[in-house]
Amino acid sequence: MMLFSEVRGLRVVAPAGARPLGTVTSLTVDPASGAVSHLWLRGSRWGRETVLAWDAVHTIGPTAVRVLTATAPDTVPPRHDLLGRRVLTEAGTGHGTVRDVAFAPETGRILAVLTTRGEVAADRVLGLGDYALVVRAG
């Protein structure tokens, strides 16, 4: 298990000892699959932000994310950073804000969302938009 906060700021490197591609700024979650779908990074050259599909991730370690390819995906999803996002139930009741997200680094599967009001199981996540993360009431 790993936390989103542990991955943010890690160097992203390609295989075979290539120069770092940048550092992780955010992870995008696909609520339908319940898994991380994309990795956002700020490049070491020109400081531009780019995105990689989760399928490009080979391993995540304590000091770096190793990717198989640095090729950007054909389609880029909207960037909805979960950390700090408001949490609402499907009825519109507030459930705090997202403090962190626990996930399996091997698969990207979300295990739990840690909010200011406690832990929300991954199977309760219904959707994610510009305004809030929507969860099923517990």
mmCIF file of N, CA and C in Angstrom:
data_model
loop_
_atom_site.group_PDB
_atom_site.id
_atom_site.type_symbol
_atom_site.label_atom_id
_atom_site.label_comp_id
_atom_site.label_asym_id
_atom_site.label_seq_id
_atom_site.Cartn_x
_atom_site.Cartn_y
_atom_site.Cartn_z
ATOM 1 N N MET A 1 0.838 -1.176 0.000
ATOM 2 C CA MET A 1 0.000 0.000 0.000
ATOM 3 C C MET A 1 0.889 1.249 0.000
ATOM 4 N N MET A 2 0.425 2.264 -0.725
ATOM 5 C CA MET A 2 1.111 3.553 -0.783
ATOM 6 C C MET A 2 0.078 4.657 -0.711
ATOM 7 N N LEU A 3 0.531 5.838 -0.347
ATOM 8 C CA LEU A 3 -0.339 7.006 -0.297
ATOM 9 C C LEU A 3 0.007 7.969 -1.419
ATOM 10 N N PHE A 4 -1.006 8.684 -1.923
ATOM 11 C CA PHE A 4 -0.753 9.693 -2.956
ATOM 12 C C PHE A 4 0.301 10.683 -2.474
ATOM 13 N N SER A 5 0.236 11.073 -1.198
ATOM 14 C CA SER A 5 1.185 12.065 -0.669
ATOM 15 C C SER A 5 2.623 11.555 -0.701
ATOM 16 N N GLU A 6 2.806 10.239 -0.689
ATOM 17 C CA GLU A 6 4.153 9.663 -0.768
ATOM 18 C C GLU A 6 4.694 9.689 -2.196
ATOM 19 N N VAL A 7 3.806 9.687 -3.180
ATOM 20 C CA VAL A 7 4.212 9.655 -4.577
ATOM 21 C C VAL A 7 4.479 11.063 -5.109
ATOM 22 N N ARG A 8 3.711 12.042 -4.636
ATOM 23 C CA ARG A 8 3.927 13.413 -5.083
ATOM 24 C C ARG A 8 5.351 13.839 -4.751
ATOM 25 N N GLY A 9 6.012 14.410 -5.739
ATOM 26 C CA GLY A 9 7.375 14.876 -5.550
ATOM 27 C C GLY A 9 8.445 13.854 -5.906
ATOM 28 N N LEU A 10 8.051 12.597 -6.170
ATOM 29 C CA LEU A 10 9.039 11.597 -6.573
ATOM 30 C C LEU A 10 9.542 11.887 -7.990
ATOM 31 N N ARG A 11 10.809 11.557 -8.235
ATOM 32 C CA ARG A 11 11.374 11.674 -9.582
ATOM 33 C C ARG A 11 10.740 10.622 -10.474
ATOM 34 N N VAL A 12 10.549 10.976 -11.736
ATOM 35 C CA VAL A 12 10.058 10.021 -12.734
ATOM 36 C C VAL A 12 11.210 9.763 -13.686
ATOM 37 N N VAL A 13 11.592 8.491 -13.830
ATOM 38 C CA VAL A 13 12.723 8.134 -14.682
ATOM 39 C C VAL A 13 12.311 7.042 -15.663
ATOM 40 N N ALA A 14 12.931 7.090 -16.835
ATOM 41 C CA ALA A 14 12.728 6.052 -17.842
ATOM 42 C C ALA A 14 13.722 4.935 -17.560
ATOM 43 N N PRO A 15 13.498 3.748 -18.118
ATOM 44 C CA PRO A 15 14.439 2.649 -17.889
ATOM 45 C C PRO A 15 15.809 2.944 -18.485
ATOM 46 N N ALA A 16 16.764 2.146 -18.129
ATOM 47 C CA ALA A 16 18.144 2.217 -18.627
ATOM 48 C C ALA A 16 18.871 3.468 -18.161
ATOM 49 N N GLY A 17 18.531 3.952 -16.981
ATOM 50 C CA GLY A 17 19.281 5.042 -16.373
ATOM 51 C C GLY A 17 19.206 6.373 -17.081
ATOM 52 N N ALA A 18 18.142 6.618 -17.813
ATOM 53 C CA ALA A 18 17.995 7.906 -18.497
ATOM 54 C C ALA A 18 17.814 9.026 -17.478
ATOM 55 N N ARG A 19 17.996 10.246 -17.940
ATOM 56 C CA ARG A 19 17.785 11.404 -17.069
ATOM 57 C C ARG A 19 16.359 11.427 -16.536
ATOM 58 N N PRO A 20 16.163 11.999 -15.367
ATOM 59 C CA PRO A 20 14.791 12.117 -14.857
ATOM 60 C C PRO A 20 13.921 12.910 -15.826
ATOM 61 N N LEU A 21 12.679 12.464 -15.970
ATOM 62 C CA LEU A 21 11.723 13.148 -16.837
ATOM 63 C C LEU A 21 11.063 14.309 -16.116
ATOM 64 N N GLY A 22 11.088 14.269 -14.801
ATOM 65 C CA GLY A 22 10.459 15.299 -13.988
ATOM 66 C C GLY A 22 10.079 14.733 -12.640
ATOM 67 N N THR A 23 9.136 15.410 -11.981
ATOM 68 C CA THR A 23 8.649 14.945 -10.680
ATOM 69 C C THR A 23 7.133 14.857 -10.707
ATOM 70 N N VAL A 24 6.597 13.913 -9.956
ATOM 71 C CA VAL A 24 5.155 13.691 -9.896
ATOM 72 C C VAL A 24 4.483 14.870 -9.209
ATOM 73 N N THR A 25 3.449 15.401 -9.861
ATOM 74 C CA THR A 25 2.666 16.475 -9.257
ATOM 75 C C THR A 25 1.288 15.997 -8.828
ATOM 76 N N SER A 26 0.760 14.965 -9.507
ATOM 77 C CA SER A 26 -0.603 14.533 -9.218
ATOM 78 C C SER A 26 -0.873 13.172 -9.843
ATOM 79 N N LEU A 27 -1.888 12.496 -9.331
ATOM 80 C CA LEU A 27 -2.375 11.242 -9.889
ATOM 81 C C LEU A 27 -3.860 11.427 -10.194
ATOM 82 N N THR A 28 -4.298 10.953 -11.354
ATOM 83 C CA THR A 28 -5.714 11.035 -11.723
ATOM 84 C C THR A 28 -6.358 9.679 -11.486
ATOM 85 N N VAL A 29 -7.558 9.705 -10.900
ATOM 86 C CA VAL A 29 -8.300 8.482 -10.611
ATOM 87 C C VAL A 29 -9.491 8.390 -11.552
ATOM 88 N N ASP A 30 -9.722 7.189 -12.057
ATOM 89 C CA ASP A 30 -10.923 6.897 -12.833
ATOM 90 C C ASP A 30 -11.913 6.238 -11.876
ATOM 91 N N PRO A 31 -12.960 6.975 -11.444
ATOM 92 C CA PRO A 31 -13.896 6.401 -10.474
ATOM 93 C C PRO A 31 -14.600 5.139 -10.972
ATOM 94 N N ALA A 32 -14.825 5.029 -12.275
ATOM 95 C CA ALA A 32 -15.517 3.854 -12.810
ATOM 96 C C ALA A 32 -14.710 2.574 -12.589
ATOM 97 N N SER A 33 -13.401 2.647 -12.772
ATOM 98 C CA SER A 33 -12.563 1.459 -12.579
ATOM 99 C C SER A 33 -12.021 1.361 -11.157
ATOM 100 N N GLY A 34 -12.081 2.472 -10.413
ATOM 101 C CA GLY A 34 -11.552 2.463 -9.051
ATOM 102 C C GLY A 34 -10.039 2.391 -9.004
ATOM 103 N N ALA A 35 -9.384 2.969 -10.029
ATOM 104 C CA ALA A 35 -7.930 2.879 -10.098
ATOM 105 C C ALA A 35 -7.321 4.177 -10.631
ATOM 106 N N VAL A 36 -6.023 4.328 -10.394
ATOM 107 C CA VAL A 36 -5.278 5.455 -10.951
ATOM 108 C C VAL A 36 -5.222 5.247 -12.461
ATOM 109 N N SER A 37 -5.523 6.297 -13.217
ATOM 110 C CA SER A 37 -5.501 6.175 -14.671
ATOM 111 C C SER A 37 -4.332 6.919 -15.301
ATOM 112 N N HIS A 38 -3.868 8.010 -14.650
ATOM 113 C CA HIS A 38 -2.805 8.826 -15.226
ATOM 114 C C HIS A 38 -1.906 9.407 -14.137
ATOM 115 N N LEU A 39 -0.706 9.691 -14.540
ATOM 116 C CA LEU A 39 0.328 10.273 -13.684
ATOM 117 C C LEU A 39 0.713 11.623 -14.294
ATOM 118 N N TRP A 40 0.612 12.690 -13.526
ATOM 119 C CA TRP A 40 0.984 14.030 -13.985
ATOM 120 C C TRP A 40 2.362 14.359 -13.435
ATOM 121 N N LEU A 41 3.199 14.943 -14.270
ATOM 122 C CA LEU A 41 4.526 15.323 -13.809
ATOM 123 C C LEU A 41 4.950 16.658 -14.395
ATOM 124 N N ARG A 42 5.773 17.334 -13.643
ATOM 125 C CA ARG A 42 6.368 18.580 -14.108
ATOM 126 C C ARG A 42 7.762 18.232 -14.573
ATOM 127 N N GLY A 43 8.026 18.507 -15.847
ATOM 128 C CA GLY A 43 9.290 18.141 -16.458
ATOM 129 C C GLY A 43 10.458 18.948 -15.937
ATOM 130 N N SER A 44 11.616 18.313 -15.967
ATOM 131 C CA SER A 44 12.825 19.000 -15.516
ATOM 132 C C SER A 44 13.295 20.015 -16.556
ATOM 133 N N ARG A 45 12.876 19.823 -17.809
ATOM 134 C CA ARG A 45 13.227 20.773 -18.864
ATOM 135 C C ARG A 45 12.036 21.683 -19.110
ATOM 136 N N TRP A 46 12.225 22.962 -19.042
ATOM 137 C CA TRP A 46 11.228 23.997 -19.304
ATOM 138 C C TRP A 46 10.090 24.023 -18.295
ATOM 139 N N GLY A 47 10.072 23.150 -17.336
ATOM 140 C CA GLY A 47 9.074 23.183 -16.270
ATOM 141 C C GLY A 47 7.649 22.920 -16.708
ATOM 142 N N ARG A 48 7.445 22.358 -17.883
ATOM 143 C CA ARG A 48 6.091 22.080 -18.362
ATOM 144 C C ARG A 48 5.520 20.836 -17.696
ATOM 145 N N GLU A 49 4.201 20.840 -17.543
ATOM 146 C CA GLU A 49 3.538 19.681 -16.972
ATOM 147 C C GLU A 49 3.076 18.764 -18.102
ATOM 148 N N THR A 50 3.311 17.473 -17.929
ATOM 149 C CA THR A 50 2.882 16.473 -18.901
ATOM 150 C C THR A 50 2.152 15.357 -18.180
ATOM 151 N N VAL A 51 1.552 14.484 -18.947
ATOM 152 C CA VAL A 51 0.788 13.378 -18.375
ATOM 153 C C VAL A 51 1.217 12.078 -19.039
ATOM 154 N N LEU A 52 1.227 11.018 -18.226
ATOM 155 C CA LEU A 52 1.516 9.676 -18.721
ATOM 156 C C LEU A 52 0.375 8.760 -18.281
ATOM 157 N N ALA A 53 0.015 7.814 -19.137
ATOM 158 C CA ALA A 53 -0.990 6.819 -18.755
ATOM 159 C C ALA A 53 -0.409 5.919 -17.673
ATOM 160 N N TRP A 54 -1.239 5.445 -16.777
ATOM 161 C CA TRP A 54 -0.790 4.564 -15.697
ATOM 162 C C TRP A 54 -0.115 3.317 -16.254
ATOM 163 N N ASP A 55 -0.539 2.865 -17.428
ATOM 164 C CA ASP A 55 0.069 1.683 -18.051
ATOM 165 C C ASP A 55 1.556 1.869 -18.308
ATOM 166 N N ALA A 56 2.027 3.112 -18.373
ATOM 167 C CA ALA A 56 3.448 3.385 -18.618
ATOM 168 C C ALA A 56 4.295 3.178 -17.363
ATOM 169 N N VAL A 57 3.663 3.119 -16.198
ATOM 170 C CA VAL A 57 4.396 2.971 -14.936
ATOM 171 C C VAL A 57 4.893 1.534 -14.797
ATOM 172 N N HIS A 58 6.192 1.396 -14.573
ATOM 173 C CA HIS A 58 6.791 0.070 -14.376
ATOM 174 C C HIS A 58 6.854 -0.267 -12.887
ATOM 175 N N THR A 59 7.454 0.617 -12.095
ATOM 176 C CA THR A 59 7.541 0.419 -10.651
ATOM 177 C C THR A 59 7.504 1.760 -9.937
ATOM 178 N N ILE A 60 7.088 1.700 -8.675
ATOM 179 C CA ILE A 60 7.143 2.878 -7.804
ATOM 180 C C ILE A 60 7.942 2.473 -6.581
ATOM 181 N N GLY A 61 9.015 3.208 -6.320
ATOM 182 C CA GLY A 61 9.846 2.938 -5.160
ATOM 183 C C GLY A 61 9.849 4.135 -4.224
ATOM 184 N N PRO A 62 10.627 4.062 -3.164
ATOM 185 C CA PRO A 62 10.650 5.155 -2.187
ATOM 186 C C PRO A 62 11.293 6.440 -2.718
ATOM 187 N N THR A 63 12.080 6.339 -3.799
ATOM 188 C CA THR A 63 12.762 7.535 -4.307
ATOM 189 C C THR A 63 12.412 7.888 -5.740
ATOM 190 N N ALA A 64 11.740 6.987 -6.470
ATOM 191 C CA ALA A 64 11.454 7.287 -7.878
ATOM 192 C C ALA A 64 10.328 6.422 -8.428
ATOM 193 N N VAL A 65 9.730 6.944 -9.494
ATOM 194 C CA VAL A 65 8.761 6.202 -10.293
ATOM 195 C C VAL A 65 9.473 5.865 -11.592
ATOM 196 N N ARG A 66 9.570 4.592 -11.907
ATOM 197 C CA ARG A 66 10.218 4.169 -13.155
ATOM 198 C C ARG A 66 9.120 3.865 -14.166
ATOM 199 N N VAL A 67 9.241 4.483 -15.341
ATOM 200 C CA VAL A 67 8.240 4.284 -16.390
ATOM 201 C C VAL A 67 8.846 3.530 -17.567
ATOM 202 N N LEU A 68 7.979 2.868 -18.324
ATOM 203 C CA LEU A 68 8.407 2.112 -19.494
ATOM 204 C C LEU A 68 8.583 3.014 -20.709
ATOM 205 N N THR A 69 7.779 4.069 -20.766
ATOM 206 C CA THR A 69 7.821 4.996 -21.890
ATOM 207 C C THR A 69 7.476 6.399 -21.411
ATOM 208 N N ALA A 70 7.975 7.394 -22.114
ATOM 209 C CA ALA A 70 7.674 8.784 -21.769
ATOM 210 C C ALA A 70 6.700 9.386 -22.769
ATOM 211 N N THR A 71 6.026 8.530 -23.542
ATOM 212 C CA THR A 71 5.090 8.990 -24.551
ATOM 213 C C THR A 71 3.761 9.371 -23.914
ATOM 214 N N ALA A 72 3.276 10.560 -24.238
ATOM 215 C CA ALA A 72 1.993 11.024 -23.715
ATOM 216 C C ALA A 72 0.856 10.214 -24.346
ATOM 217 N N PRO A 73 -0.227 9.991 -23.604
ATOM 218 C CA PRO A 73 -1.356 9.233 -24.155
ATOM 219 C C PRO A 73 -2.083 10.037 -25.237
ATOM 220 N N ASP A 74 -2.860 9.337 -26.055
ATOM 221 C CA ASP A 74 -3.621 9.998 -27.123
ATOM 222 C C ASP A 74 -4.685 10.929 -26.564
ATOM 223 N N THR A 75 -5.355 10.497 -25.506
ATOM 224 C CA THR A 75 -6.367 11.326 -24.870
ATOM 225 C C THR A 75 -5.951 11.603 -23.434
ATOM 226 N N VAL A 76 -6.109 12.840 -23.036
ATOM 227 C CA VAL A 76 -5.734 13.257 -21.689
ATOM 228 C C VAL A 76 -7.008 13.599 -20.918
ATOM 229 N N PRO A 77 -7.208 12.946 -19.768
ATOM 230 C CA PRO A 77 -8.418 13.214 -18.984
ATOM 231 C C PRO A 77 -8.313 14.571 -18.294
ATOM 232 N N PRO A 78 -9.459 15.096 -17.833
ATOM 233 C CA PRO A 78 -9.382 16.321 -17.031
ATOM 234 C C PRO A 78 -8.569 16.044 -15.775
ATOM 235 N N ARG A 79 -7.844 17.043 -15.348
ATOM 236 C CA ARG A 79 -7.035 16.862 -14.142
ATOM 237 C C ARG A 79 -7.865 17.246 -12.924
ATOM 238 N N HIS A 80 -8.223 16.250 -12.146
ATOM 239 C CA HIS A 80 -8.957 16.456 -10.901
ATOM 240 C C HIS A 80 -8.093 15.906 -9.771
ATOM 241 N N ASP A 81 -7.319 16.762 -9.151
ATOM 242 C CA ASP A 81 -6.455 16.330 -8.055
ATOM 243 C C ASP A 81 -7.327 16.009 -6.855
ATOM 244 N N LEU A 82 -7.220 14.798 -6.338
ATOM 245 C CA LEU A 82 -8.046 14.384 -5.203
ATOM 246 C C LEU A 82 -7.648 15.039 -3.891
ATOM 247 N N LEU A 83 -6.359 15.242 -3.676
ATOM 248 C CA LEU A 83 -5.909 15.776 -2.389
ATOM 249 C C LEU A 83 -6.459 17.182 -2.199
ATOM 250 N N GLY A 84 -7.137 17.376 -1.074
ATOM 251 C CA GLY A 84 -7.741 18.666 -0.764
ATOM 252 C C GLY A 84 -9.132 18.862 -1.339
ATOM 253 N N ARG A 85 -9.630 17.907 -2.110
ATOM 254 C CA ARG A 85 -10.943 18.017 -2.753
ATOM 255 C C ARG A 85 -12.057 17.807 -1.731
ATOM 256 N N ARG A 86 -13.141 18.549 -1.884
ATOM 257 C CA ARG A 86 -14.329 18.405 -1.041
ATOM 258 C C ARG A 86 -14.950 17.031 -1.293
ATOM 259 N N VAL A 87 -15.520 16.414 -0.248
ATOM 260 C CA VAL A 87 -16.189 15.117 -0.363
ATOM 261 C C VAL A 87 -17.664 15.319 -0.022
ATOM 262 N N LEU A 88 -18.535 14.837 -0.919
ATOM 263 C CA LEU A 88 -19.982 14.904 -0.714
ATOM 264 C C LEU A 88 -20.590 13.524 -0.888
ATOM 265 N N THR A 89 -21.684 13.255 -0.146
ATOM 266 C CA THR A 89 -22.436 12.023 -0.391
ATOM 267 C C THR A 89 -23.326 12.257 -1.602
ATOM 268 N N GLU A 90 -23.917 11.196 -2.131
ATOM 269 C CA GLU A 90 -24.796 11.347 -3.280
ATOM 270 C C GLU A 90 -26.008 12.216 -2.966
ATOM 271 N N ALA A 91 -26.333 12.392 -1.675
ATOM 272 C CA ALA A 91 -27.434 13.257 -1.259
ATOM 273 C C ALA A 91 -26.982 14.706 -1.065
ATOM 274 N N GLY A 92 -25.688 14.960 -1.244
ATOM 275 C CA GLY A 92 -25.178 16.323 -1.119
ATOM 276 C C GLY A 92 -24.684 16.698 0.263
ATOM 277 N N THR A 93 -24.639 15.742 1.173
ATOM 278 C CA THR A 93 -24.149 15.991 2.530
ATOM 279 C C THR A 93 -22.622 16.019 2.523
ATOM 280 N N GLY A 94 -22.060 17.023 3.176
ATOM 281 C CA GLY A 94 -20.611 17.144 3.251
ATOM 282 C C GLY A 94 -19.990 16.025 4.071
ATOM 283 N N HIS A 95 -18.844 15.546 3.598
ATOM 284 C CA HIS A 95 -18.101 14.504 4.324
ATOM 285 C C HIS A 95 -16.625 14.916 4.439
ATOM 286 N N GLY A 96 -16.395 16.224 4.632
ATOM 287 C CA GLY A 96 -15.034 16.715 4.821
ATOM 288 C C GLY A 96 -14.297 16.917 3.511
ATOM 289 N N THR A 97 -12.975 16.832 3.595
ATOM 290 C CA THR A 97 -12.116 16.958 2.423
ATOM 291 C C THR A 97 -11.125 15.796 2.398
ATOM 292 N N VAL A 98 -10.591 15.526 1.218
ATOM 293 C CA VAL A 98 -9.652 14.419 1.056
ATOM 294 C C VAL A 98 -8.290 14.814 1.626
ATOM 295 N N ARG A 99 -7.813 14.043 2.592
ATOM 296 C CA ARG A 99 -6.466 14.232 3.147
ATOM 297 C C ARG A 99 -5.442 13.431 2.364
ATOM 298 N N ASP A 100 -5.819 12.196 1.965
ATOM 299 C CA ASP A 100 -4.896 11.327 1.236
ATOM 300 C C ASP A 100 -5.685 10.185 0.613
ATOM 301 N N VAL A 101 -5.014 9.417 -0.237
ATOM 302 C CA VAL A 101 -5.622 8.263 -0.894
ATOM 303 C C VAL A 101 -4.639 7.111 -0.802
ATOM 304 N N ALA A 102 -5.112 5.963 -0.312
ATOM 305 C CA ALA A 102 -4.295 4.753 -0.250
ATOM 306 C C ALA A 102 -4.572 3.937 -1.512
ATOM 307 N N PHE A 103 -3.477 3.427 -2.129
ATOM 308 C CA PHE A 103 -3.638 2.648 -3.344
ATOM 309 C C PHE A 103 -2.566 1.563 -3.422
ATOM 310 N N ALA A 104 -2.821 0.577 -4.289
ATOM 311 C CA ALA A 104 -1.853 -0.500 -4.524
ATOM 312 C C ALA A 104 -0.917 -0.050 -5.640
ATOM 313 N N PRO A 105 0.372 0.169 -5.350
ATOM 314 C CA PRO A 105 1.277 0.696 -6.375
ATOM 315 C C PRO A 105 1.510 -0.266 -7.546
ATOM 316 N N GLU A 106 1.291 -1.543 -7.354
ATOM 317 C CA GLU A 106 1.488 -2.517 -8.430
ATOM 318 C C GLU A 106 0.394 -2.423 -9.486
ATOM 319 N N THR A 107 -0.819 -2.092 -9.057
ATOM 320 C CA THR A 107 -1.966 -2.091 -9.971
ATOM 321 C C THR A 107 -2.612 -0.720 -10.145
ATOM 322 N N GLY A 108 -2.376 0.181 -9.201
ATOM 323 C CA GLY A 108 -3.037 1.482 -9.221
ATOM 324 C C GLY A 108 -4.420 1.453 -8.604
ATOM 325 N N ARG A 109 -4.873 0.292 -8.132
ATOM 326 C CA ARG A 109 -6.215 0.170 -7.544
ATOM 327 C C ARG A 109 -6.321 0.978 -6.259
ATOM 328 N N ILE A 110 -7.384 1.766 -6.143
ATOM 329 C CA ILE A 110 -7.635 2.570 -4.949
ATOM 330 C C ILE A 110 -8.122 1.647 -3.834
ATOM 331 N N LEU A 111 -7.530 1.796 -2.653
ATOM 332 C CA LEU A 111 -7.906 0.974 -1.503
ATOM 333 C C LEU A 111 -8.816 1.735 -0.545
ATOM 334 N N ALA A 112 -8.542 3.028 -0.341
ATOM 335 C CA ALA A 112 -9.350 3.845 0.556
ATOM 336 C C ALA A 112 -9.052 5.316 0.320
ATOM 337 N N VAL A 113 -10.052 6.140 0.630
ATOM 338 C CA VAL A 113 -9.885 7.586 0.586
ATOM 339 C C VAL A 113 -9.901 8.061 2.030
ATOM 340 N N LEU A 114 -8.848 8.752 2.437
ATOM 341 C CA LEU A 114 -8.730 9.230 3.810
ATOM 342 C C LEU A 114 -9.189 10.683 3.842
ATOM 343 N N THR A 115 -10.276 10.943 4.562
ATOM 344 C CA THR A 115 -10.841 12.285 4.611
ATOM 345 C C THR A 115 -10.666 12.884 6.006
ATOM 346 N N THR A 116 -11.002 14.141 6.117
ATOM 347 C CA THR A 116 -10.933 14.804 7.422
ATOM 348 C C THR A 116 -11.976 14.257 8.381
ATOM 349 N N ARG A 117 -12.934 13.479 7.870
ATOM 350 C CA ARG A 117 -13.956 12.864 8.724
ATOM 351 C C ARG A 117 -13.836 11.348 8.806
ATOM 352 N N GLY A 118 -12.683 10.829 8.415
ATOM 353 C CA GLY A 118 -12.465 9.387 8.506
ATOM 354 C C GLY A 118 -12.210 8.753 7.156
ATOM 355 N N GLU A 119 -12.094 7.437 7.174
ATOM 356 C CA GLU A 119 -11.774 6.667 5.980
ATOM 357 C C GLU A 119 -13.036 6.304 5.207
ATOM 358 N N VAL A 120 -12.954 6.418 3.882
ATOM 359 C CA VAL A 120 -14.043 6.021 2.994
ATOM 360 C C VAL A 120 -13.533 4.859 2.148
ATOM 361 N N ALA A 121 -14.226 3.735 2.190
ATOM 362 C CA ALA A 121 -13.831 2.569 1.400
ATOM 363 C C ALA A 121 -13.909 2.899 -0.085
ATOM 364 N N ALA A 122 -13.007 2.333 -0.849
ATOM 365 C CA ALA A 122 -12.929 2.608 -2.287
ATOM 366 C C ALA A 122 -14.221 2.260 -3.015
ATOM 367 N N ASP A 123 -14.930 1.223 -2.573
ATOM 368 C CA ASP A 123 -16.153 0.825 -3.275
ATOM 369 C C ASP A 123 -17.307 1.803 -3.057
ATOM 370 N N ARG A 124 -17.125 2.804 -2.210
ATOM 371 C CA ARG A 124 -18.148 3.832 -1.993
ATOM 372 C C ARG A 124 -17.961 5.036 -2.916
ATOM 373 N N VAL A 125 -16.856 5.095 -3.654
ATOM 374 C CA VAL A 125 -16.605 6.220 -4.559
ATOM 375 C C VAL A 125 -17.516 6.090 -5.777
ATOM 376 N N LEU A 126 -18.286 7.165 -6.043
ATOM 377 C CA LEU A 126 -19.226 7.157 -7.162
ATOM 378 C C LEU A 126 -18.764 8.012 -8.333
ATOM 379 N N GLY A 127 -18.129 9.138 -8.046
ATOM 380 C CA GLY A 127 -17.741 10.034 -9.131
ATOM 381 C C GLY A 127 -16.811 11.123 -8.657
ATOM 382 N N LEU A 128 -16.201 11.799 -9.624
ATOM 383 C CA LEU A 128 -15.254 12.859 -9.331
ATOM 384 C C LEU A 128 -15.415 13.940 -10.384
ATOM 385 N N GLY A 129 -15.575 15.161 -9.919
ATOM 386 C CA GLY A 129 -15.746 16.265 -10.859
ATOM 387 C C GLY A 129 -14.958 17.480 -10.437
ATOM 388 N N ASP A 130 -15.262 18.601 -11.063
ATOM 389 C CA ASP A 130 -14.563 19.850 -10.768
ATOM 390 C C ASP A 130 -14.791 20.304 -9.329
ATOM 391 N N TYR A 131 -15.955 20.006 -8.794
ATOM 392 C CA TYR A 131 -16.335 20.537 -7.488
ATOM 393 C C TYR A 131 -16.038 19.589 -6.320
ATOM 394 N N ALA A 132 -16.259 18.288 -6.519
ATOM 395 C CA ALA A 132 -16.155 17.375 -5.367
ATOM 396 C C ALA A 132 -15.984 15.927 -5.798
ATOM 397 N N LEU A 133 -15.543 15.132 -4.816
ATOM 398 C CA LEU A 133 -15.554 13.679 -4.914
ATOM 399 C C LEU A 133 -16.890 13.246 -4.334
ATOM 400 N N VAL A 134 -17.655 12.439 -5.066
ATOM 401 C CA VAL A 134 -18.975 12.001 -4.604
ATOM 402 C C VAL A 134 -18.874 10.547 -4.161
ATOM 403 N N VAL A 135 -19.375 10.293 -2.944
ATOM 404 C CA VAL A 135 -19.326 8.946 -2.371
ATOM 405 C C VAL A 135 -20.712 8.505 -1.930
ATOM 406 N N ARG A 136 -20.915 7.211 -1.887
ATOM 407 C CA ARG A 136 -22.152 6.648 -1.387
ATOM 408 C C ARG A 136 -22.164 6.816 0.132
ATOM 409 N N ALA A 137 -23.277 7.209 0.684
ATOM 410 C CA ALA A 137 -23.400 7.379 2.137
ATOM 411 C C ALA A 137 -23.163 6.037 2.821
ATOM 412 N N GLY A 138 -22.461 6.093 3.941
ATOM 413 C CA GLY A 138 -22.093 4.866 4.643
ATOM 414 C C GLY A 138 -23.113 4.449 5.610
#
